[in-house]
Each structure stands twice: as structure tokens, then as C-alpha cells.
Amino acid sequence: MRVLAQVHQRDGYPVNWPDQPDEWLSHASLLGAWVAELGGRLVGHVSLSREGEGDLAPGLWGERNGTSTALAAVVNRLFVAPQARGHGIGALLIGQAVEEARHRGLHPVLDVVASGTSAAALYERLGWQLMATVEQRWSPSQLVAIHCYAAAS
């Protein structure tokens, strides 16, 4: 939770701080989660899950490929401690989640808020393809632009 709090304070991720961060990290549709250490300290996290409430990318991917969203896996909850950036940790964590998705016969997809420009840049450097940018209402007063990505085939 300490690293997540640092990322939230510096980068605004997650956009809305969860009431129960531990439950946010270990949500019900979780297929797996991985952490990264650097110098014996926890510095990053990523998870892989089934489509959950509010996930847009699985539906877009399924529509584009004429298949079920059940064949997609969502890469989410990715964050790296600010002081540990520049070591390729984010790419390694994404690679682990992608490998697990493919091992399960699933196609990796993800959603990222459009304001997360450094995250989007990372995904694009890794070959992820932007499927669409969609507005999503998170509350009566919060409309958020979401980029939906799919990993390269």
C-alpha cells in the first residue's frame, strides 16, 4: 500500500483512491498478480484479471475479432514506485502478465485513463495497439476519457 500511495500522490493513479486499497489490489476477478523488487524493496505491481465491471477493452477487442470477451484477460493495477523508474520494471511486469494471459489461451487487453500519458507511451513502446478512446462516467460528476489497448497478436 505504501508504494501505491506514493504513486497516487505523485501521478494521481489510481485516479480515485479506493476506500479499501488492499481489496482494490486483490479484486474478485483476479487471475494472478506479480510484484517487482529492487534492492530488496517492493517497487512495483501488476495484475491480470477476467473482465470486470467498467472494463471497456475486452468488449472492444471481442467486437473487433468476432469473439467472446471471455477470451480476453485484463492487465491492470500496474504501478512502479517513482524512485524505481527507468529500470524497465514496468515493461517486465507487463511482460509477466502478458505471458500468463497467453499461457491461459487469453488475449491481453487493458484500459488506461487518457491523462496517463506516460503509461500510454509505455504500452505503445511495447507494441500495444490503441483500439479506441471512450468516455466513461465514473460518477454523476466525473466523466473520464479512457484509452483501450490490445496487445499485439
Coordinates of C-alpha atoms in Angstrom, one line a residue:
M1 CA 0.0 0.0 0.0
R2 CA 3.0 2.3 0.6
V3 CA 4.1 2.2 -3.0
L4 CA 0.6 2.6 -4.3
A5 CA 0.1 5.6 -2.0
Q6 CA 3.4 7.2 -3.4
V7 CA 2.3 6.6 -7.0
H8 CA -1.2 8.1 -6.2
Q9 CA 0.4 11.2 -4.6
R10 CA 2.9 11.8 -7.4
D11 CA 0.9 10.6 -10.5
G12 CA -2.7 10.5 -9.5
Y13 CA -3.0 6.8 -10.0
P14 CA -5.4 5.4 -9.2
V15 CA -7.5 8.5 -10.2
N16 CA -9.9 7.9 -7.3
W17 CA -8.2 6.5 -4.2
P18 CA -10.0 3.3 -3.2
D19 CA -11.7 3.0 0.2
Q20 CA -10.0 -0.3 0.7
P21 CA -6.8 -0.4 -1.3
D22 CA -6.0 -4.0 -0.3
E23 CA -9.3 -5.2 -1.8
W24 CA -8.7 -3.0 -4.9
L25 CA -5.4 -4.8 -5.5
S26 CA -6.9 -8.3 -4.9
H27 CA -10.2 -7.9 -6.6
A28 CA -12.6 -10.8 -7.2
S29 CA -11.9 -11.5 -10.9
L30 CA -8.1 -11.8 -10.3
L31 CA -6.2 -14.4 -12.3
G32 CA -2.8 -13.5 -10.9
A33 CA -0.7 -10.7 -9.5
W34 CA 3.1 -10.1 -9.5
V35 CA 5.4 -7.7 -7.7
A36 CA 8.8 -6.4 -8.5
E37 CA 11.7 -5.9 -6.1
L38 CA 14.7 -3.7 -6.5
G39 CA 17.5 -3.9 -3.9
G40 CA 15.2 -6.0 -1.6
R41 CA 12.4 -3.4 -1.7
L42 CA 9.0 -3.8 -3.2
V43 CA 8.8 -1.3 -6.1
G44 CA 6.1 -2.4 -8.5
H45 CA 2.9 -4.4 -9.1
V46 CA 0.7 -5.7 -11.9
S47 CA -2.3 -8.0 -12.0
L48 CA -4.2 -10.0 -14.6
S49 CA -7.9 -10.5 -14.4
R50 CA -11.1 -11.5 -16.1
E51 CA -13.3 -8.8 -17.5
G52 CA -14.8 -6.8 -14.6
E53 CA -17.4 -4.1 -14.1
G54 CA -16.3 -1.0 -16.1
D55 CA -13.7 -2.7 -18.2
L56 CA -14.1 -1.5 -21.8
A57 CA -11.2 -3.1 -23.7
P58 CA -12.5 -6.7 -23.5
G59 CA -15.7 -5.7 -25.2
L60 CA -14.0 -3.7 -27.9
W61 CA -11.5 -6.5 -28.6
G62 CA -14.2 -9.1 -28.7
E63 CA -16.3 -7.0 -31.2
R64 CA -13.2 -6.4 -33.4
N65 CA -12.3 -10.0 -33.5
G66 CA -15.8 -11.5 -33.6
T67 CA -15.2 -13.5 -30.5
S68 CA -16.2 -13.6 -26.8
T69 CA -14.9 -11.3 -24.2
A70 CA -14.2 -14.5 -22.2
L71 CA -11.1 -14.9 -24.4
A72 CA -9.6 -11.7 -23.2
A73 CA -7.6 -11.0 -20.0
V74 CA -7.3 -7.6 -18.5
V75 CA -3.8 -6.3 -17.5
N76 CA -4.4 -3.9 -14.6
R77 CA -3.2 -2.4 -11.4
L78 CA 0.2 -1.6 -12.9
F79 CA 2.4 0.8 -10.9
V80 CA 6.1 1.4 -10.3
A81 CA 7.5 3.4 -7.4
P82 CA 8.6 6.8 -8.6
Q83 CA 12.2 6.3 -7.3
A84 CA 12.5 2.9 -9.2
R85 CA 11.5 4.2 -12.6
G86 CA 13.9 3.9 -15.5
H87 CA 15.0 0.3 -14.8
G88 CA 12.5 -1.4 -17.1
I89 CA 10.3 -2.6 -14.2
G90 CA 7.0 -1.6 -15.8
A91 CA 7.9 -3.5 -19.0
L92 CA 9.0 -6.6 -17.1
L93 CA 5.7 -6.6 -15.1
I94 CA 3.6 -6.2 -18.2
G95 CA 5.6 -8.9 -19.9
Q96 CA 4.8 -11.3 -17.0
A97 CA 1.1 -10.6 -17.2
V98 CA 1.1 -11.0 -21.0
E99 CA 2.9 -14.3 -20.7
E100 CA 0.4 -15.6 -18.1
A101 CA -2.5 -14.5 -20.3
R102 CA -1.1 -16.2 -23.3
H103 CA -0.3 -19.3 -21.3
R104 CA -4.1 -19.4 -20.4
G105 CA -5.0 -19.0 -24.0
L106 CA -6.3 -15.5 -23.4
H107 CA -5.6 -12.2 -25.3
P108 CA -4.2 -9.3 -23.1
V109 CA -6.1 -6.0 -23.2
L110 CA -6.1 -3.0 -20.9
D111 CA -7.8 0.3 -20.2
V112 CA -5.9 3.4 -19.1
V113 CA -7.1 6.9 -18.4
A114 CA -6.2 9.3 -21.2
S115 CA -4.4 11.6 -18.8
G116 CA -2.0 8.7 -18.1
T117 CA 0.3 9.8 -20.9
S118 CA 3.4 8.1 -19.6
A119 CA 1.6 4.8 -19.1
A120 CA 0.1 5.0 -22.7
A121 CA 3.6 5.8 -24.0
L122 CA 4.9 2.6 -22.3
Y123 CA 2.2 0.4 -23.8
E124 CA 2.8 1.8 -27.3
R125 CA 6.5 1.3 -27.0
L126 CA 5.8 -2.3 -26.1
G127 CA 3.6 -2.7 -29.3
W128 CA 0.2 -2.5 -27.8
Q129 CA -2.4 -1.2 -30.2
L130 CA -4.9 1.6 -29.3
M131 CA -8.4 0.3 -30.2
A132 CA -10.4 3.4 -29.2
T133 CA -10.7 6.2 -26.8
V134 CA -14.1 6.2 -25.0
E135 CA -15.7 8.5 -22.4
Q136 CA -16.8 6.7 -19.3
R137 CA -18.9 8.1 -16.5
W138 CA -17.4 7.1 -13.1
S139 CA -19.9 9.2 -11.1
P140 CA -22.6 11.8 -11.7
S141 CA -19.9 14.5 -11.8
Q142 CA -16.9 12.5 -13.2
L143 CA -16.6 11.8 -16.9
V144 CA -13.2 10.2 -17.8
A145 CA -11.6 9.6 -21.2
I146 CA -10.3 6.0 -21.4
H147 CA -7.8 4.6 -23.9
C148 CA -8.5 0.9 -24.7
Y149 CA -5.5 -1.1 -25.8
A150 CA -4.9 -4.7 -27.0
A151 CA -1.6 -6.5 -27.0
A152 CA -0.2 -7.3 -30.5
S153 CA -1.2 -10.7 -31.7

